[in-house]
Coordinates of C-alpha atoms and ligand atoms in Angstrom, one line a residue:
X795 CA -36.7 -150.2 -0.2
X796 CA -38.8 -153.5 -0.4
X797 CA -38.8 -154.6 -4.2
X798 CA -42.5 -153.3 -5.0
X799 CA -44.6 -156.4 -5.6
X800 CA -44.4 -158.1 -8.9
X801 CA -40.5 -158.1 -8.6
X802 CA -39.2 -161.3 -8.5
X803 CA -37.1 -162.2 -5.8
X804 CA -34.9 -165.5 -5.3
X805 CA -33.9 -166.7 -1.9
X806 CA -30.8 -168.0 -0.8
X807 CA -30.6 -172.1 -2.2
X808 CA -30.8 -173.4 1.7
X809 CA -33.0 -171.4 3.3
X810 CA -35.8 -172.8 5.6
X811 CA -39.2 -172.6 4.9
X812 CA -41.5 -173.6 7.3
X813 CA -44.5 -173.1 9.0
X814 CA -45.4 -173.0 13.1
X815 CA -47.7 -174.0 15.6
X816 CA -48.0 -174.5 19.6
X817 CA -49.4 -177.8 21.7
X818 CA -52.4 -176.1 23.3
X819 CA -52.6 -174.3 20.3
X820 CA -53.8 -177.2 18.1
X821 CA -53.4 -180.8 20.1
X822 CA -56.7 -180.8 22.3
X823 CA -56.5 -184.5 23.6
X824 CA -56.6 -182.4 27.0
X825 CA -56.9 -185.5 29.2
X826 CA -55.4 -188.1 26.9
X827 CA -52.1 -190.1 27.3
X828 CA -51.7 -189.1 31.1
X829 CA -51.5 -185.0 30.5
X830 CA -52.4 -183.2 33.2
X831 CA -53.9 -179.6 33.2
X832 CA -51.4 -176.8 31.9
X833 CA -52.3 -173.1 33.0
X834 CA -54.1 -172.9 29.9
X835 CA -56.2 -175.2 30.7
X836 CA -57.0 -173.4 34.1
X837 CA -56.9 -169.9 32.6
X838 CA -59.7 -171.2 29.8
X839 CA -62.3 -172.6 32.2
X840 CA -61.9 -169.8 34.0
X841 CA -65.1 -167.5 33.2
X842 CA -64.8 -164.1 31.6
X843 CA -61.1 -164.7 30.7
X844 CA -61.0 -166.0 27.2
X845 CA -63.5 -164.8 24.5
X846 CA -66.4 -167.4 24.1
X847 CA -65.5 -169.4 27.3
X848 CA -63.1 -171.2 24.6
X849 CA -60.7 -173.6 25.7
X850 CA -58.2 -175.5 24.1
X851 CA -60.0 -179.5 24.9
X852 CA -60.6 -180.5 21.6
X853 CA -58.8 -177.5 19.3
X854 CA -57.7 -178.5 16.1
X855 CA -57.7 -182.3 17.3
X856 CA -54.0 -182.8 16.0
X857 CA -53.5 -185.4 18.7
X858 CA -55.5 -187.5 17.1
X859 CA -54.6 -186.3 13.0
X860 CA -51.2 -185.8 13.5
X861 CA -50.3 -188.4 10.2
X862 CA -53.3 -186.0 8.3
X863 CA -51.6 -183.0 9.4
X864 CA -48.0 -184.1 8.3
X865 CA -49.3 -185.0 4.9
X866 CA -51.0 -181.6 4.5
X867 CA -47.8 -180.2 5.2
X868 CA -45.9 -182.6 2.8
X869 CA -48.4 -181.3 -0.2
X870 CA -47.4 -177.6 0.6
X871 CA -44.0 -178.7 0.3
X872 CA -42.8 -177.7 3.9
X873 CA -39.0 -178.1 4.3
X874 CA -39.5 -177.3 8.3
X875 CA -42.0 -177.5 11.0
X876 CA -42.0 -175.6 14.6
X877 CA -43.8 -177.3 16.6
X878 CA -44.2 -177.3 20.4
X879 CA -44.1 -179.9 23.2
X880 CA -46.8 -179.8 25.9
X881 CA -44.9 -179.8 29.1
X882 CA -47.5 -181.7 31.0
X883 CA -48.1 -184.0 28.7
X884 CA -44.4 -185.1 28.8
X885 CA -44.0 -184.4 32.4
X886 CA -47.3 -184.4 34.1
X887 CA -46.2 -183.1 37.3
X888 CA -43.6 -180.7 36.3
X889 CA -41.0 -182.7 37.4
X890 CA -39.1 -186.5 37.6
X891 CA -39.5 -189.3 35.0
X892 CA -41.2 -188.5 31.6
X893 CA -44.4 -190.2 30.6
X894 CA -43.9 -192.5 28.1
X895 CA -47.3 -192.4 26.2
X896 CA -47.0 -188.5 26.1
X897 CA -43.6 -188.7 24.3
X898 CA -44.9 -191.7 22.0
X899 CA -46.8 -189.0 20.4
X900 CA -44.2 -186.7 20.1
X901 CA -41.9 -189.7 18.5
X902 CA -44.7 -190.5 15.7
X903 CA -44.8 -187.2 15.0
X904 CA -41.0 -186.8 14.4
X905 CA -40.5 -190.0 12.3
X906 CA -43.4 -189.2 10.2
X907 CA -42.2 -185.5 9.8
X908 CA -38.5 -187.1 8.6
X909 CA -40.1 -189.4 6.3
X910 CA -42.0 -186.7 4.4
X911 CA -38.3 -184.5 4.7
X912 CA -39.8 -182.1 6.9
X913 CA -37.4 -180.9 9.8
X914 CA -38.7 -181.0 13.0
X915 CA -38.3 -177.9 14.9
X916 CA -39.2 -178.3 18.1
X917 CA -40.0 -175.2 20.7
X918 CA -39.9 -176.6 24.5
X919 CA -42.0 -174.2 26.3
X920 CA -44.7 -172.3 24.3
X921 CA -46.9 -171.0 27.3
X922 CA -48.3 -174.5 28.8
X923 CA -46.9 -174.3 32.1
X924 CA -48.1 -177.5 33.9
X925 CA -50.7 -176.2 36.8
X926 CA -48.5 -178.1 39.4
X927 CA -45.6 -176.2 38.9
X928 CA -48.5 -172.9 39.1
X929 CA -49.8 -174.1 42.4
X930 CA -45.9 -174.3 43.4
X931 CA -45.4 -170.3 42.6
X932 CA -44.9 -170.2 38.9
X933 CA -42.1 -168.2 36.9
X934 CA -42.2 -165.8 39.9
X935 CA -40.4 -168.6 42.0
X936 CA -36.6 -169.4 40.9
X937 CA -37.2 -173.5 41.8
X938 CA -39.3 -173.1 38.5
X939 CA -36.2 -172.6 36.2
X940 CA -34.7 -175.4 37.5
X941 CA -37.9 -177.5 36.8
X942 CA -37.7 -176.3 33.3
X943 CA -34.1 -177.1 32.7
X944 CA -34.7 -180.5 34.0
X945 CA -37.4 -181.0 31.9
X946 CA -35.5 -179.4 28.7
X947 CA -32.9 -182.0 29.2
X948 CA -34.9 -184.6 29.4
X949 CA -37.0 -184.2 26.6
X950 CA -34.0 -183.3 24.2
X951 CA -32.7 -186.9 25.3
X952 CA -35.7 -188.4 24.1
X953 CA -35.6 -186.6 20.7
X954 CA -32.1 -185.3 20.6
X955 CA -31.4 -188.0 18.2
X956 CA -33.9 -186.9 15.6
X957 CA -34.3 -183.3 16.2
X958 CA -31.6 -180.8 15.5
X959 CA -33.2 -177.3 15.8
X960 CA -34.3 -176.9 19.7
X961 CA -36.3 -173.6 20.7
X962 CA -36.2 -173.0 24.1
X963 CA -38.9 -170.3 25.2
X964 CA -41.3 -168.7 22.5
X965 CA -41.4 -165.3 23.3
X966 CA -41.0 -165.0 27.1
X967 CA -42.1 -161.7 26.9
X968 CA -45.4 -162.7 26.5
X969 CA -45.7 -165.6 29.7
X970 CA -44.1 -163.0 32.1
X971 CA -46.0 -159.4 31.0
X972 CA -48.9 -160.5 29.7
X973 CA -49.2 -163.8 32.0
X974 CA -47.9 -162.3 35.6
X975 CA -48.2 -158.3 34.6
X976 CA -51.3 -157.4 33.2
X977 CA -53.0 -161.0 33.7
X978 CA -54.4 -160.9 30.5
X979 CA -52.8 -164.5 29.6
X980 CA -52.5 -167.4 32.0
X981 CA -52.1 -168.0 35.0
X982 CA -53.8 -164.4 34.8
X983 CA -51.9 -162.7 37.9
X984 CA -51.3 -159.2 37.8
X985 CA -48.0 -158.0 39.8
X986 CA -45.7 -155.9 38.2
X987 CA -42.5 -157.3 40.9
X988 CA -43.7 -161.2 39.6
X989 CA -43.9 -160.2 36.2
X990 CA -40.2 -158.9 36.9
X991 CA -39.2 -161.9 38.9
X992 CA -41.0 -164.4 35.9
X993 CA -38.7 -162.9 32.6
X994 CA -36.1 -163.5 35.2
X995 CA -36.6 -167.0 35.4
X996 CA -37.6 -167.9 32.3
X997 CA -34.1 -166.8 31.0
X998 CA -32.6 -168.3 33.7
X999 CA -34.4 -171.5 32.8
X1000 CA -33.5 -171.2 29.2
X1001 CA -29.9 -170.7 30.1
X1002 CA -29.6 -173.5 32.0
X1003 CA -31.6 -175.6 29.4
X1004 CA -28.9 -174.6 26.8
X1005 CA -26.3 -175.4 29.0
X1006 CA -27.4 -179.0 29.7
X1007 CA -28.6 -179.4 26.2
X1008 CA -25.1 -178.0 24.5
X1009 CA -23.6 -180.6 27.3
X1010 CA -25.9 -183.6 25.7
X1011 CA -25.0 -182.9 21.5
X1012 CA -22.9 -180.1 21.4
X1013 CA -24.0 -179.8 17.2
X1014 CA -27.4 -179.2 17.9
X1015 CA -28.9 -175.9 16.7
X1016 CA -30.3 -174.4 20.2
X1017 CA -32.0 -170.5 20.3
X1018 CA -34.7 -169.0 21.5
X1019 CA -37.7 -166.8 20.2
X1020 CA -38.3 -163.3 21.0
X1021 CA -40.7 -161.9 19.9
X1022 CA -39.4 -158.2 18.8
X1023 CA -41.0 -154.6 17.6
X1024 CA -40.4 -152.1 15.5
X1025 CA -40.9 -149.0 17.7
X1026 CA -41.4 -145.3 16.8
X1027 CA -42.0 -142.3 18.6
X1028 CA -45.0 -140.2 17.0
X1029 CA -43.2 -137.3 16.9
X1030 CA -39.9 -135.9 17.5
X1031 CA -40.7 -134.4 20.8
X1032 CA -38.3 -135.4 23.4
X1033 CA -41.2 -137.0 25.7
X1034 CA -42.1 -138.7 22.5
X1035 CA -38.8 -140.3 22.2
X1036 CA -38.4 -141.3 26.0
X1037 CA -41.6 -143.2 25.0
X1038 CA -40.2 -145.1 22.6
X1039 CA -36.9 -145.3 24.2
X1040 CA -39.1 -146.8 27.4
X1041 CA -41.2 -149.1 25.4
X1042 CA -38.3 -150.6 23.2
X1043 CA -36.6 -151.5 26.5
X1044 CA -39.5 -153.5 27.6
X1045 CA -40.7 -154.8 24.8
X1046 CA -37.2 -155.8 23.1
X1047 CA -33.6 -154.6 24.9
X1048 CA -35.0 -156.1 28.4
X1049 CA -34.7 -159.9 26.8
X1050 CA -32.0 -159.1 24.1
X1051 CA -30.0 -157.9 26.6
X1052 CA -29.8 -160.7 29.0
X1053 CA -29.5 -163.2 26.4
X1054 CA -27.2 -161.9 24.5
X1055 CA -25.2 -159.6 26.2
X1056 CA -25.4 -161.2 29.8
X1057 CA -26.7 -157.8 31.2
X1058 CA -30.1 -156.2 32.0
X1059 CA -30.5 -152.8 30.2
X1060 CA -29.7 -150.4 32.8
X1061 CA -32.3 -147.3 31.5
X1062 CA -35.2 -150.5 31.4
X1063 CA -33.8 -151.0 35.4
X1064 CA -33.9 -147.2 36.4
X1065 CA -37.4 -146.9 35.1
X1066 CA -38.3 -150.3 36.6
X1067 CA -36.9 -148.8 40.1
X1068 CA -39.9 -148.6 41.8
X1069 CA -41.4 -152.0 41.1
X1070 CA -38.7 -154.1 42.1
X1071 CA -34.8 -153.9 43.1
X1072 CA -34.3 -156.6 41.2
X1073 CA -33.4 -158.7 44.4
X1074 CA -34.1 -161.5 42.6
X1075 CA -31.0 -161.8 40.4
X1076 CA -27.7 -163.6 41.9
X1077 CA -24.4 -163.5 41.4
X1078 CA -23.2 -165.9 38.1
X1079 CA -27.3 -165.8 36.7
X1080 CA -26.6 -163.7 33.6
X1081 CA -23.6 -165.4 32.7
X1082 CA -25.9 -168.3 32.6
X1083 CA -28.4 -166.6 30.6
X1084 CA -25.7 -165.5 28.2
X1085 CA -24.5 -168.9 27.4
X1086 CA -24.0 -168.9 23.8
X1087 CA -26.4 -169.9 21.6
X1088 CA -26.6 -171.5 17.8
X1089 CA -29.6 -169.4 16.7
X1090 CA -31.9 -166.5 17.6
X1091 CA -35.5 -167.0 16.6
X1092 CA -37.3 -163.8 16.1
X1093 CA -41.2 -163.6 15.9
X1094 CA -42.4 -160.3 14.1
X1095 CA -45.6 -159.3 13.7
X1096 CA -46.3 -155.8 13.9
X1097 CA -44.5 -151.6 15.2
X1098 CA -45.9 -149.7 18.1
X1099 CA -46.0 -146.1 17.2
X1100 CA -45.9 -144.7 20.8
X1101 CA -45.9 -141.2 22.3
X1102 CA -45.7 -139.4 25.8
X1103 CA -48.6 -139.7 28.5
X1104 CA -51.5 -138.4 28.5
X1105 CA -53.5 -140.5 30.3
X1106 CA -55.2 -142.2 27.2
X1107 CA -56.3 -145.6 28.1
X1108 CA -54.2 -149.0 25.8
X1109 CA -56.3 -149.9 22.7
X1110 CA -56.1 -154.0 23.2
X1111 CA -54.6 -156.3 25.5
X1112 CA -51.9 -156.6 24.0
X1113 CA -51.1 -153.1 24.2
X1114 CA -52.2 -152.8 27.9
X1115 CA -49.4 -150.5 28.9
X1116 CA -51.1 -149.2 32.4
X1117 CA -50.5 -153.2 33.4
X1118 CA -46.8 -153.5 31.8
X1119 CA -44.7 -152.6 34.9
X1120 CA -42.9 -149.6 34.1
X1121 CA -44.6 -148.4 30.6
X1122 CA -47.3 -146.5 32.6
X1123 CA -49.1 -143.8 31.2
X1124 CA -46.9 -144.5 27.5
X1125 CA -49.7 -143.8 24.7
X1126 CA -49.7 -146.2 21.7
X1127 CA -50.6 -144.7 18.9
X1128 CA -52.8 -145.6 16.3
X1129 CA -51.4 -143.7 12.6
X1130 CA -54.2 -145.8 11.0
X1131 CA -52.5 -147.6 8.6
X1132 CA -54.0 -150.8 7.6
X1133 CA -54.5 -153.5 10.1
X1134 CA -55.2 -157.2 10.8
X1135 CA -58.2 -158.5 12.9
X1136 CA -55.8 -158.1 15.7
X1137 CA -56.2 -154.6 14.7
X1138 CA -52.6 -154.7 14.8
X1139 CA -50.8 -152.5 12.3
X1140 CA -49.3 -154.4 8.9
X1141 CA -45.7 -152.7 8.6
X1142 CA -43.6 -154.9 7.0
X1143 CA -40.9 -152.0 7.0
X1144 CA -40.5 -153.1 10.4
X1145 CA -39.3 -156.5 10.1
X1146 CA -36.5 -155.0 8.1
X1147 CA -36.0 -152.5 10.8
X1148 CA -35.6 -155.5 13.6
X1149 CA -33.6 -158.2 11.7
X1150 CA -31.1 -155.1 10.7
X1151 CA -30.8 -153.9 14.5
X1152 CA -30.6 -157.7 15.7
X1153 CA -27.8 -158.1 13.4
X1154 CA -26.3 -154.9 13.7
X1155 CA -26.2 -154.6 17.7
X1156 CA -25.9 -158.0 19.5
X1157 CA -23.6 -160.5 18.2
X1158 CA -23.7 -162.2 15.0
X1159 CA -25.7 -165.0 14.7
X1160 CA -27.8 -166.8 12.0
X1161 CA -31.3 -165.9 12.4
X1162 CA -34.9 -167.2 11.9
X1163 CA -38.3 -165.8 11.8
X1164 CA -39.9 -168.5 13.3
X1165 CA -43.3 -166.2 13.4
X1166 CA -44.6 -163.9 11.4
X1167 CA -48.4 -163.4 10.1
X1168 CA -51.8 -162.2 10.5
X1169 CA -55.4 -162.7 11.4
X1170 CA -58.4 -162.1 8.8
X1171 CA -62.2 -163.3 8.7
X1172 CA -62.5 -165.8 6.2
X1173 CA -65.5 -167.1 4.6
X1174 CA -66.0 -170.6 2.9
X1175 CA -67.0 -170.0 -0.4
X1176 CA -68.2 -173.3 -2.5
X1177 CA -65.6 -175.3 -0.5
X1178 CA -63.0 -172.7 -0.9
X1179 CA -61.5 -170.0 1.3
X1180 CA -59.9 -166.7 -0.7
X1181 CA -57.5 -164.9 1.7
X1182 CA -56.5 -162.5 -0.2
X1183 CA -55.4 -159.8 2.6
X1184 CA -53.0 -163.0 4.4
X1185 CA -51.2 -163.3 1.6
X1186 CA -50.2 -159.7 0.8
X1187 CA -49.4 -160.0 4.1
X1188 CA -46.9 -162.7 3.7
X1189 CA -45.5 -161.4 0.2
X1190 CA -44.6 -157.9 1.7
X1191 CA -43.2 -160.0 4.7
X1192 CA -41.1 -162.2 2.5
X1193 CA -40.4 -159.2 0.9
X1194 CA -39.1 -157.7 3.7
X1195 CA -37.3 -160.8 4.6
X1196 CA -35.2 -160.6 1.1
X1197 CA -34.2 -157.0 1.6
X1198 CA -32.4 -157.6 5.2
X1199 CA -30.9 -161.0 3.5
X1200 CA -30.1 -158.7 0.4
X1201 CA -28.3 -156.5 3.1
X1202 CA -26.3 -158.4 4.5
X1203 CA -28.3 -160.1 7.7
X1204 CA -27.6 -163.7 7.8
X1205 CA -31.7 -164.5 8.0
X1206 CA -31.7 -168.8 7.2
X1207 CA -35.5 -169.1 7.5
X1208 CA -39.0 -168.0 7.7
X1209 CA -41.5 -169.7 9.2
X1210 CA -45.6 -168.9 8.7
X1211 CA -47.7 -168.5 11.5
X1212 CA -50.0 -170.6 11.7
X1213 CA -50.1 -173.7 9.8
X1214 CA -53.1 -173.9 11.0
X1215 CA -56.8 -172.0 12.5
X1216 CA -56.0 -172.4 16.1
X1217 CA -56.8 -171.5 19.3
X1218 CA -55.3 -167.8 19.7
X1219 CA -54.9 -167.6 23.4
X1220 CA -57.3 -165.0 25.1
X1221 CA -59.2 -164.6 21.7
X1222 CA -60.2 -167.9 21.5
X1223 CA -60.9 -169.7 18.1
X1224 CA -62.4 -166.0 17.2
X1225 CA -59.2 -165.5 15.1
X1226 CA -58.0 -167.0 12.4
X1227 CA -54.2 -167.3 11.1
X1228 CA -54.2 -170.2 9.5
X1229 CA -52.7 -170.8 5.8
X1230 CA -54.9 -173.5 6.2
X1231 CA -58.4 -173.3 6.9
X1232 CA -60.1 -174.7 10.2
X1233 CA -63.5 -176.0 10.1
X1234 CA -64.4 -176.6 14.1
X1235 CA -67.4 -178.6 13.5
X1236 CA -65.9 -181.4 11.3
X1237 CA -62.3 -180.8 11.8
X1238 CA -61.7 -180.2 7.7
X1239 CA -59.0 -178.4 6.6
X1240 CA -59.3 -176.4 3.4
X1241 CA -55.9 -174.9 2.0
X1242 CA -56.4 -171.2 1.5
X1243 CA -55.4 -169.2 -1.7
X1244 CA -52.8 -168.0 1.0
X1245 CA -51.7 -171.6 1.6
X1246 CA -51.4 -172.7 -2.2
X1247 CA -49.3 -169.5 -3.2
X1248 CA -46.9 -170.4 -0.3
X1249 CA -46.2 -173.7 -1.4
X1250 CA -45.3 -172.1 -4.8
X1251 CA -43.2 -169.8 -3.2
X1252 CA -41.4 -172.7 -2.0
X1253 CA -41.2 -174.5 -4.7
X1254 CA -39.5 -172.0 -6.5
X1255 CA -37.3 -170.8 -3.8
X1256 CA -38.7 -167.7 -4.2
X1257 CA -41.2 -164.6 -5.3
X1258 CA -42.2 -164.8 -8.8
X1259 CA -43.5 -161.5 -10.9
X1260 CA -46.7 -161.8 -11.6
X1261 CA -49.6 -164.7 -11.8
X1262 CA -50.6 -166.6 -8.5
X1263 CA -47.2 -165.2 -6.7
X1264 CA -48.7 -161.4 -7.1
X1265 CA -51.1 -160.7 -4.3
X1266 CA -54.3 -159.0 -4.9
X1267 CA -53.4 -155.9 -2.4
X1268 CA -50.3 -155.2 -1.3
X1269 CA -49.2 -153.4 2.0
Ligands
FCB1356 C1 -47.5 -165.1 19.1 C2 -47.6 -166.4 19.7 C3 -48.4 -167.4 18.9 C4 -49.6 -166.8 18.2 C5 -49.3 -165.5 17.5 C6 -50.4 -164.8 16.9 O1 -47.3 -164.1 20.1 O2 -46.3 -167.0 19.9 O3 -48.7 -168.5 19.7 O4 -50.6 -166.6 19.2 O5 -48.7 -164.6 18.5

């Protein structure tokens, strides 16, 4: 059981509190410094494919505020910061020499994050493919793992010295289902087989980037960021069950797997059969995708309740099942629990649930949540935004964090998404994660009630009883 709120709970004396972000996410300064056009950049000026006809251009302009941001970060007391490195900003055409004025930013930002003792975390590849490497055939093609690899190594010897935690992919789940399945993120191509073909080579990629990486400073803490569910069936009916059986190897076992076992699931292949024969993977490639890693960042947001077909059409994108090769016809469920503006369910049972079967079932490693939180309207109120709802969303999160800690999982950190408002992906700025508090038009940030009880929360290492620590509604 999670502690019921107003318990207070202490955290181990080391752990890692930090929040995240991603480069198209927040940079904008689309054109600047010799960047060229990442399939974000493509996907967002493409009409009809990202609410508002949003892009990423300006964002939250933290090209040019970077030293602003860092000393926002400083005031809330931030021991880490994830942040990610735009690919084509670094390496314009996806591959050879790295731009120098692209990774001048990148080493401003670092010093100034080590003078105010924040540890940079950086992620290498958070979706911002560079268009080049697109027109060249993507993740689907295997030359594109190579590219990445290349371009891992590289960048960790420009910033190995100063950087010690290095994320290769966030959530690859995400650039091959959502970005080559059901097209919903960019490039926005829709082919079950690529979709296959992509996961395959972003792992491969990320192997190979941890091999050349562990080569370059074999103390460096590599990992990469899965983004994992909690999944139940609705009821105890067998077909139920297969559903949940089909959608946890998808959704989780079809990455965990590979990375950590060094073999595909071989239920997930069996119902995969008919969209591809997995042609694609050679002799030697899972080895490399099992090398051994440091960490294992997990990003948790929400369960999927799911239940046999019945032909009901998916509630969101993000649940668009009939485009998921192989989940076809699987109905999710809503139970109608509470939810976030993502209308996605708040269960913070379920993070317990993941970090315990992470730990339990793949090999022992120390782990992170390097994303967890939620999206709420939020009003400016005389200068000040109350986020009441966020925040009961972190402390029941945190909460859950202590109780798999408390049990025994070897969880090191916890990092809040988002810093930050930014641009979420196919929702444009219409959703709002931030701590801290976005405004567009001016570029002011406004700490949120959310924000300020955080950097208590870090300050005392932990969740007090009562006073600003207790939130106003709890999950
Ligand atoms: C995750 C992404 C992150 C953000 C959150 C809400 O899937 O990694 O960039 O969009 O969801």
């Amino acid at each position: 059981m999670i502690s019921p709120n107003g318990h207070g709970v202490a955290f181990p004396p080391d752990f890692l509190w930090g929040a995240a972000t991603a480069a198209y996410q927040i940079e904008g300064g689309a054109t600047e410094g010799g960047r060229t056009p990442s399939i974000w950049d493509t996907f967002s000026r493409t009409p009809g494919k990202v609410t508002g006809g949003h892009t990423g251009d300006v964002a939250c302009d933290h090209y040019h505020r970077a030293p602003d941001d860092v000393k926002l970060m400083a005031e809330l007391g931030l021991k880490s910061y994830r942040f990610s490195l735009a690919w084509p900003r670094i390496q314009p055409d996806g591959s050879g020499r790295l731009n120098s004025e692209g990774l001048d930013f990148y080493r401003r930002l670092v010093d100034d994050l080590l003078e105010h003792g924040i540890e940079p975390w950086v992620t290498l590849y958070h979706w911002d493919l560079p268009q080049a490497l697109e027109d060249a055939g993507g993740w689907p093609v295997r030359d594109t793992a190579g590219r990445f690899a290349e371009y891992a190594e590289l960048a960790h010897g420009a910033l190995g010295d100063r950087v010690r935690y290095w994320t290769t992919l966030n959530e690859p789940w995400c650039s091959a289902f959502l970005g080559y399945g059901s097209g919903a993120h960019a490039p926005g191509r829709s082919d079950g087989a690529d979709a296959l073909r992509a996961a395959h080579h972003l792992m491969l990629g990320h192997g190979l980037a941890v091999q050349a990486m562990r080569a370059a400073r074999p103390d460096d803490q590599l990992g990469i960021t899965l983004n994992l569910y909690a999944i139940s069936p609705q009821t105890d009916s067998p077909g139920d069950a297969d559903a949940a059986r089909r959608i946890d190897g998808l959704a989780n076992r079809f990455f965990l797997d590979p990375v950590l076992r060094g073999q595909y699931p071989a239920d997930v292949l069996r119902d995969l059969a008919e969209v591809s024969d997995f042609g694609h993977v050679r002799d030697g490639d899972l080895a490399v995708i099992s090398t051994p890693l440091s960490v294992l960042g997990i990003n948790y947001y929400s369960r999927y309740v799911v239940a046999a077909p019945d032909g009901g059409a998916p509630e969101s994108y993000w649940r668009a099942p009939s485009n998921w090769p192989g989940s076809e016809g699987v109905r999710f469920v809503t139970r109608g629990a509470p939810v976030t503006d993502m209308n996605w369910e708040i269960d913070a049972p379920g993070l317990v649930e993941v970090l315990e079967r992470v730990h339990r079932e793949y090999p022992a490693l120390p782990l992170y949540v390097t994303e967890n939180g939620s999206a709420f309207v939020d009003t400016v109120v005389d200068g000040e935004v109350d986020d009441p709802d966020r925040l009961a969303y972190f402390d029941s999160h945190l909460r859950a964090c202590h109780e798999a800690i408390s049990a025994g999982v070897p969880l090191r950190g916890y990092f809040a998404w988002s810093l930050m408002d930014n641009f979420e992906w196919a929702w444009g700025y219409s959703k709002r994660f931030g701590m801290v508090y976005v405004d567009y038009e001016s570029q002011l940030r406004i700490p949120k009630s959310s924000a300020k009880w955080y950097a208590g929360v870090i300050r005392q290492n932990g969740l007090g009883r009562s006073g600003q620590e207790r939130p106003q509604r709890a999950q």
